[in-house]
CSV table of C-alpha atoms and ligand atoms in Angstrom, one decimal:
chain,number,residue,atom,x,y,z
A,30,MET,CA,159.9,154.1,225.9
A,31,ALA,CA,161.7,152.0,223.4
A,32,TYR,CA,160.1,149.2,221.4
A,33,ALA,CA,162.5,146.5,220.7
A,34,VAL,CA,161.6,143.2,218.9
A,35,ALA,CA,160.9,141.5,222.3
A,36,THR,CA,158.4,144.2,223.2
A,37,LEU,CA,156.7,144.1,219.8
A,38,MET,CA,156.6,140.3,220.1
A,39,GLN,CA,154.8,140.7,223.5
A,40,TRP,CA,152.3,143.0,221.7
A,41,MET,CA,151.5,140.3,219.2
A,42,ILE,CA,151.3,137.6,221.8
A,43,CYS,CA,148.8,139.8,223.8
A,44,ALA,CA,146.8,140.4,220.6
A,45,GLU,CA,146.7,136.6,220.0
A,46,GLU,CA,145.4,136.0,223.5
A,47,GLN,CA,142.9,138.8,223.4
A,48,PHE,CA,141.5,137.7,220.0
A,49,LYS,CA,141.2,134.2,221.3
A,50,SER,CA,139.4,135.2,224.5
A,51,HIS,CA,137.2,137.6,222.6
A,52,LEU,CA,136.5,135.3,219.7
A,53,ALA,CA,132.9,134.7,220.5
A,54,GLU,CA,132.2,138.3,221.3
A,55,LEU,CA,133.8,139.6,218.1
A,56,ASN,CA,131.8,136.9,216.1
A,57,ALA,CA,128.6,138.0,217.8
A,58,LEU,CA,129.3,141.7,216.9
A,59,ASP,CA,129.9,140.6,213.3
A,60,ALA,CA,126.8,138.4,213.3
A,61,ALA,CA,124.7,141.5,214.1
A,62,ILE,CA,126.0,143.6,211.1
A,63,GLY,CA,128.1,141.2,209.0
A,64,ASP,CA,128.7,137.5,208.6
A,65,GLY,CA,129.8,136.5,212.1
A,66,ASP,CA,133.4,135.6,211.4
A,67,HIS,CA,135.5,138.5,212.6
A,68,GLY,CA,136.6,136.8,215.9
A,69,SER,CA,137.3,133.5,214.1
A,70,ASN,CA,139.3,135.4,211.4
A,71,LEU,CA,141.5,137.3,213.9
A,72,ALA,CA,142.0,134.4,216.3
A,73,ARG,CA,143.1,132.2,213.3
A,74,GLY,CA,145.3,135.0,211.9
A,75,PHE,CA,147.1,135.9,215.1
A,76,ALA,CA,147.6,132.2,216.1
A,77,LYS,CA,149.5,131.9,212.8
A,78,VAL,CA,151.3,135.2,213.5
A,79,ARG,CA,152.5,133.8,216.8
A,80,GLU,CA,153.6,130.6,215.3
A,81,LYS,CA,155.5,132.4,212.5
A,82,LEU,CA,157.2,134.8,214.9
A,83,GLN,CA,158.3,132.0,217.1
A,84,ALA,CA,159.6,130.0,214.1
A,85,HIS,CA,161.4,132.9,212.4
A,86,SER,CA,162.6,135.1,215.3
A,87,PRO,CA,162.8,138.3,213.3
A,88,GLU,CA,165.7,140.5,214.3
A,89,THR,CA,164.3,144.0,213.7
A,90,PRO,CA,161.0,145.7,214.2
A,91,ALA,CA,160.8,146.1,210.4
A,92,SER,CA,161.1,142.4,209.7
A,93,LEU,CA,158.7,141.5,212.5
A,94,PHE,CA,156.0,143.9,211.1
A,95,LYS,CA,156.6,142.5,207.6
A,96,LEU,CA,156.1,138.9,208.8
A,97,VAL,CA,153.0,139.9,210.7
A,98,GLY,CA,151.5,141.7,207.7
A,99,MET,CA,152.2,138.9,205.3
A,100,THR,CA,150.9,136.3,207.6
A,101,LEU,CA,147.6,138.1,208.2
A,102,ILE,CA,147.1,138.7,204.5
A,103,SER,CA,147.7,135.0,203.7
A,104,THR,CA,145.7,133.5,206.6
A,105,VAL,CA,142.7,135.8,207.2
A,106,GLY,CA,140.0,135.4,204.5
A,107,GLY,CA,137.8,138.3,205.5
A,108,ALA,CA,138.2,142.0,204.6
A,109,SER,CA,140.0,142.5,207.9
A,110,GLY,CA,143.0,140.3,206.9
A,111,PRO,CA,144.3,142.5,204.0
A,112,LEU,CA,143.4,145.6,206.0
A,113,TYR,CA,145.3,144.7,209.2
A,114,GLY,CA,147.9,143.1,206.9
A,115,SER,CA,148.5,146.4,205.2
A,116,PHE,CA,148.7,148.1,208.5
A,117,PHE,CA,151.7,146.0,209.6
A,118,LEU,CA,153.3,146.0,206.1
A,119,GLU,CA,153.2,149.8,205.9
A,120,ALA,CA,154.4,150.1,209.5
A,121,GLY,CA,157.3,147.9,208.7
A,122,LYS,CA,158.4,150.2,205.8
A,123,ILE,CA,158.9,153.1,208.3
A,124,ALA,CA,160.8,151.1,210.9
A,125,GLY,CA,164.0,150.9,208.7
A,126,GLU,CA,167.0,149.0,210.1
A,127,GLN,CA,166.5,150.2,213.7
A,128,ARG,CA,166.6,147.5,216.3
A,129,GLU,CA,164.5,149.6,218.7
A,130,LEU,CA,161.8,152.1,217.9
A,131,ASP,CA,161.5,155.2,220.0
A,132,ASP,CA,158.0,156.6,220.7
A,133,ALA,CA,158.2,159.0,217.8
A,134,THR,CA,159.2,156.3,215.3
A,135,LEU,CA,156.5,153.9,216.6
A,136,THR,CA,154.0,156.6,216.1
A,137,ARG,CA,155.1,157.2,212.6
A,138,CYS,CA,154.9,153.4,212.0
A,139,LEU,CA,151.3,153.4,213.3
A,140,GLN,CA,150.4,156.5,211.2
A,141,ALA,CA,151.8,154.8,208.1
A,142,GLY,CA,149.8,151.6,209.0
A,143,LEU,CA,146.6,153.6,209.3
A,144,ALA,CA,147.3,155.3,205.9
A,145,GLY,CA,147.8,151.8,204.5
A,146,ILE,CA,144.4,150.7,205.8
A,147,GLN,CA,142.7,153.8,204.4
A,148,LYS,CA,144.5,153.5,201.0
A,149,LEU,CA,143.2,149.9,200.6
A,150,GLY,CA,139.8,150.3,202.2
A,151,LYS,CA,138.9,153.9,201.4
A,152,ALA,CA,137.2,154.4,204.8
A,153,GLU,CA,137.2,157.7,206.5
A,154,PRO,CA,136.5,158.3,210.2
A,155,GLY,CA,132.7,158.0,210.7
A,156,ASP,CA,132.2,155.2,208.2
A,157,LYS,CA,131.8,152.7,211.1
A,158,THR,CA,135.0,150.7,210.6
A,159,MET,CA,138.2,149.9,212.4
A,160,VAL,CA,139.4,153.4,211.3
A,161,ASP,CA,137.1,154.9,213.9
A,162,ALA,CA,139.1,153.3,216.7
A,163,LEU,CA,142.5,153.6,215.1
A,164,GLU,CA,142.4,157.2,213.9
A,165,PRO,CA,141.6,159.0,217.3
A,166,ALA,CA,144.2,156.8,219.1
A,167,ILE,CA,147.0,157.4,216.6
A,168,SER,CA,146.1,161.1,216.4
A,169,ALA,CA,146.5,161.3,220.2
A,170,LEU,CA,150.0,159.7,219.9
A,171,VAL,CA,150.9,162.2,217.2
A,172,GLY,CA,149.9,164.8,219.8
A,173,HIS,CA,152.4,163.1,222.2
A,174,ALA,CA,149.7,161.4,224.4
A,175,LYS,CA,150.8,158.4,226.4
A,176,MET,CA,149.8,154.9,225.1
A,177,ASP,CA,147.1,154.4,227.7
A,178,VAL,CA,145.5,157.6,226.7
A,179,ALA,CA,145.6,156.4,223.1
A,180,ALA,CA,144.0,153.1,224.1
A,181,GLN,CA,141.2,155.1,225.8
A,182,LYS,CA,140.7,157.1,222.6
A,183,ALA,CA,140.4,153.8,220.7
A,184,ARG,CA,137.7,152.6,223.1
A,185,GLU,CA,135.8,155.9,222.8
A,186,GLY,CA,136.1,155.6,219.0
A,187,ARG,CA,134.8,152.1,219.1
A,188,ASP,CA,131.8,153.1,221.2
A,189,ALA,CA,131.2,156.1,218.9
A,190,THR,CA,130.5,153.6,216.1
A,191,ILE,CA,127.2,152.4,217.8
A,192,PRO,CA,124.9,155.1,216.4
A,193,LEU,CA,126.5,155.2,212.9
A,194,ILE,CA,125.4,153.8,209.6
A,195,ALA,CA,128.2,151.8,207.9
A,196,ARG,CA,129.6,153.2,204.7
A,197,LYS,CA,132.2,150.4,204.0
A,198,GLY,CA,132.3,146.7,204.3
A,199,ARG,CA,129.5,144.2,204.6
A,200,ALA,CA,127.7,146.3,207.2
A,201,SER,CA,127.1,149.0,204.6
A,202,TYR,CA,124.5,146.7,202.9
A,203,LEU,CA,122.3,147.0,206.0
A,204,GLY,CA,121.7,150.8,205.8
A,205,GLU,CA,119.9,152.0,209.0
A,206,ARG,CA,119.8,148.5,210.4
A,207,ALA,CA,123.5,148.8,211.3
A,208,ILE,CA,122.5,151.6,213.8
A,209,GLY,CA,122.7,150.5,217.4
A,210,HIS,CA,125.6,148.0,217.0
A,211,VAL,CA,129.4,148.4,217.7
A,212,ASP,CA,131.5,147.8,214.6
A,213,PRO,CA,133.4,144.6,215.1
A,214,GLY,CA,136.6,145.9,213.5
A,215,ALA,CA,136.6,149.0,215.7
A,216,SER,CA,136.3,146.6,218.6
A,217,SER,CA,139.2,144.5,217.5
A,218,ALA,CA,141.3,147.6,216.8
A,219,SER,CA,140.6,148.8,220.3
A,220,LEU,CA,141.9,145.4,221.7
A,221,LEU,CA,145.1,145.8,219.6
A,222,LEU,CA,145.7,149.3,221.1
A,223,ASP,CA,145.0,147.9,224.6
A,224,CYS,CA,147.8,145.4,224.1
A,225,LEU,CA,150.2,148.1,223.1
A,226,ALA,CA,149.3,150.1,226.2
A,227,ILE,CA,150.0,147.4,228.7
A,228,ARG,CA,153.7,147.4,227.7
B,552,LIG,P1,134.4,140.3,206.4
B,552,LIG,O1,133.6,141.6,206.4
B,552,LIG,O2,135.0,140.1,205.0
B,552,LIG,O3,133.7,139.2,206.9
B,552,LIG,P2,135.7,140.6,208.9
B,552,LIG,O4,134.4,140.2,209.5
B,552,LIG,O5,136.9,139.9,209.4
B,552,LIG,O6,135.7,140.6,207.3
B,552,LIG,O7,136.0,142.2,209.2
B,552,LIG,C1,134.9,143.1,209.3
B,552,LIG,C2,135.5,144.4,209.7
B,552,LIG,O8,136.4,144.9,208.8
B,552,LIG,C3,134.4,145.5,209.9
B,552,LIG,O9,133.8,145.5,211.1
B,552,LIG,C4,135.2,146.8,209.6
B,552,LIG,O10,135.7,147.4,210.8
B,552,LIG,C5,136.3,146.4,208.8
B,552,LIG,N1,136.2,146.8,207.4
B,552,LIG,C6,135.5,146.3,206.4
B,552,LIG,N2,135.6,147.0,205.3
B,552,LIG,C7,136.5,148.0,205.6
B,552,LIG,C8,137.1,149.1,204.8
B,552,LIG,N3,136.8,149.3,203.5
B,552,LIG,N4,137.9,149.9,205.5
B,552,LIG,C9,138.2,149.7,206.8
B,552,LIG,N5,137.7,148.7,207.5
B,552,LIG,C10,136.9,147.9,206.9
B,553,LIG,MG1,132.9,139.1,208.8
């Protein structure tokens, strides 16, 4: 399928709605192994994203991704702001001047986005972070899976964080006490993929 600006806008509106409706749940996950603000951070960040997108009406996927990335970096205080911000900034660099992204180009954008998160945060799969949901989903897309399969992979990756010790972020200070909890960032990353899949 083709991803024009209008479709990517719907993706961001869905994300804003999901983070708003899962605000308390994401905060609770973060309260267990962090500082309890992940839902508030993302709800605030994506509300601002929606506002900015509506105010500026970007004309290309590249400019949309850039605006999303810059907005997240400037409005989300927590670690997740710069990380998700880099995801969208790096995705935007791949999108070029095209007005519609085909499946292969969108996949390359998402791959570049994930590489941006990993360059900044240095997390590998298995470190109990958002990477654990994003990496299997994006790998599936590289293998030409459909978006709903990728979203399922993200959910599986999210659930697979439960038994892990965290090696990055605040949860890493907890050592074995992080075991038994879903990583909040893996949970939000899974919601982000769900929104892309309902297109
Ligand atoms: P903070 O930890 O600053 O309060 P958030 O609560 O918004 O920020 O985000 C926490 C989430 O960010 C974690 O659940 C984890 O998924 C993700 N995260 C933290 N550090 C890293 C990192 N170095 N690499 C990738 N993801 C990370
Ligand atoms: Mg937090």
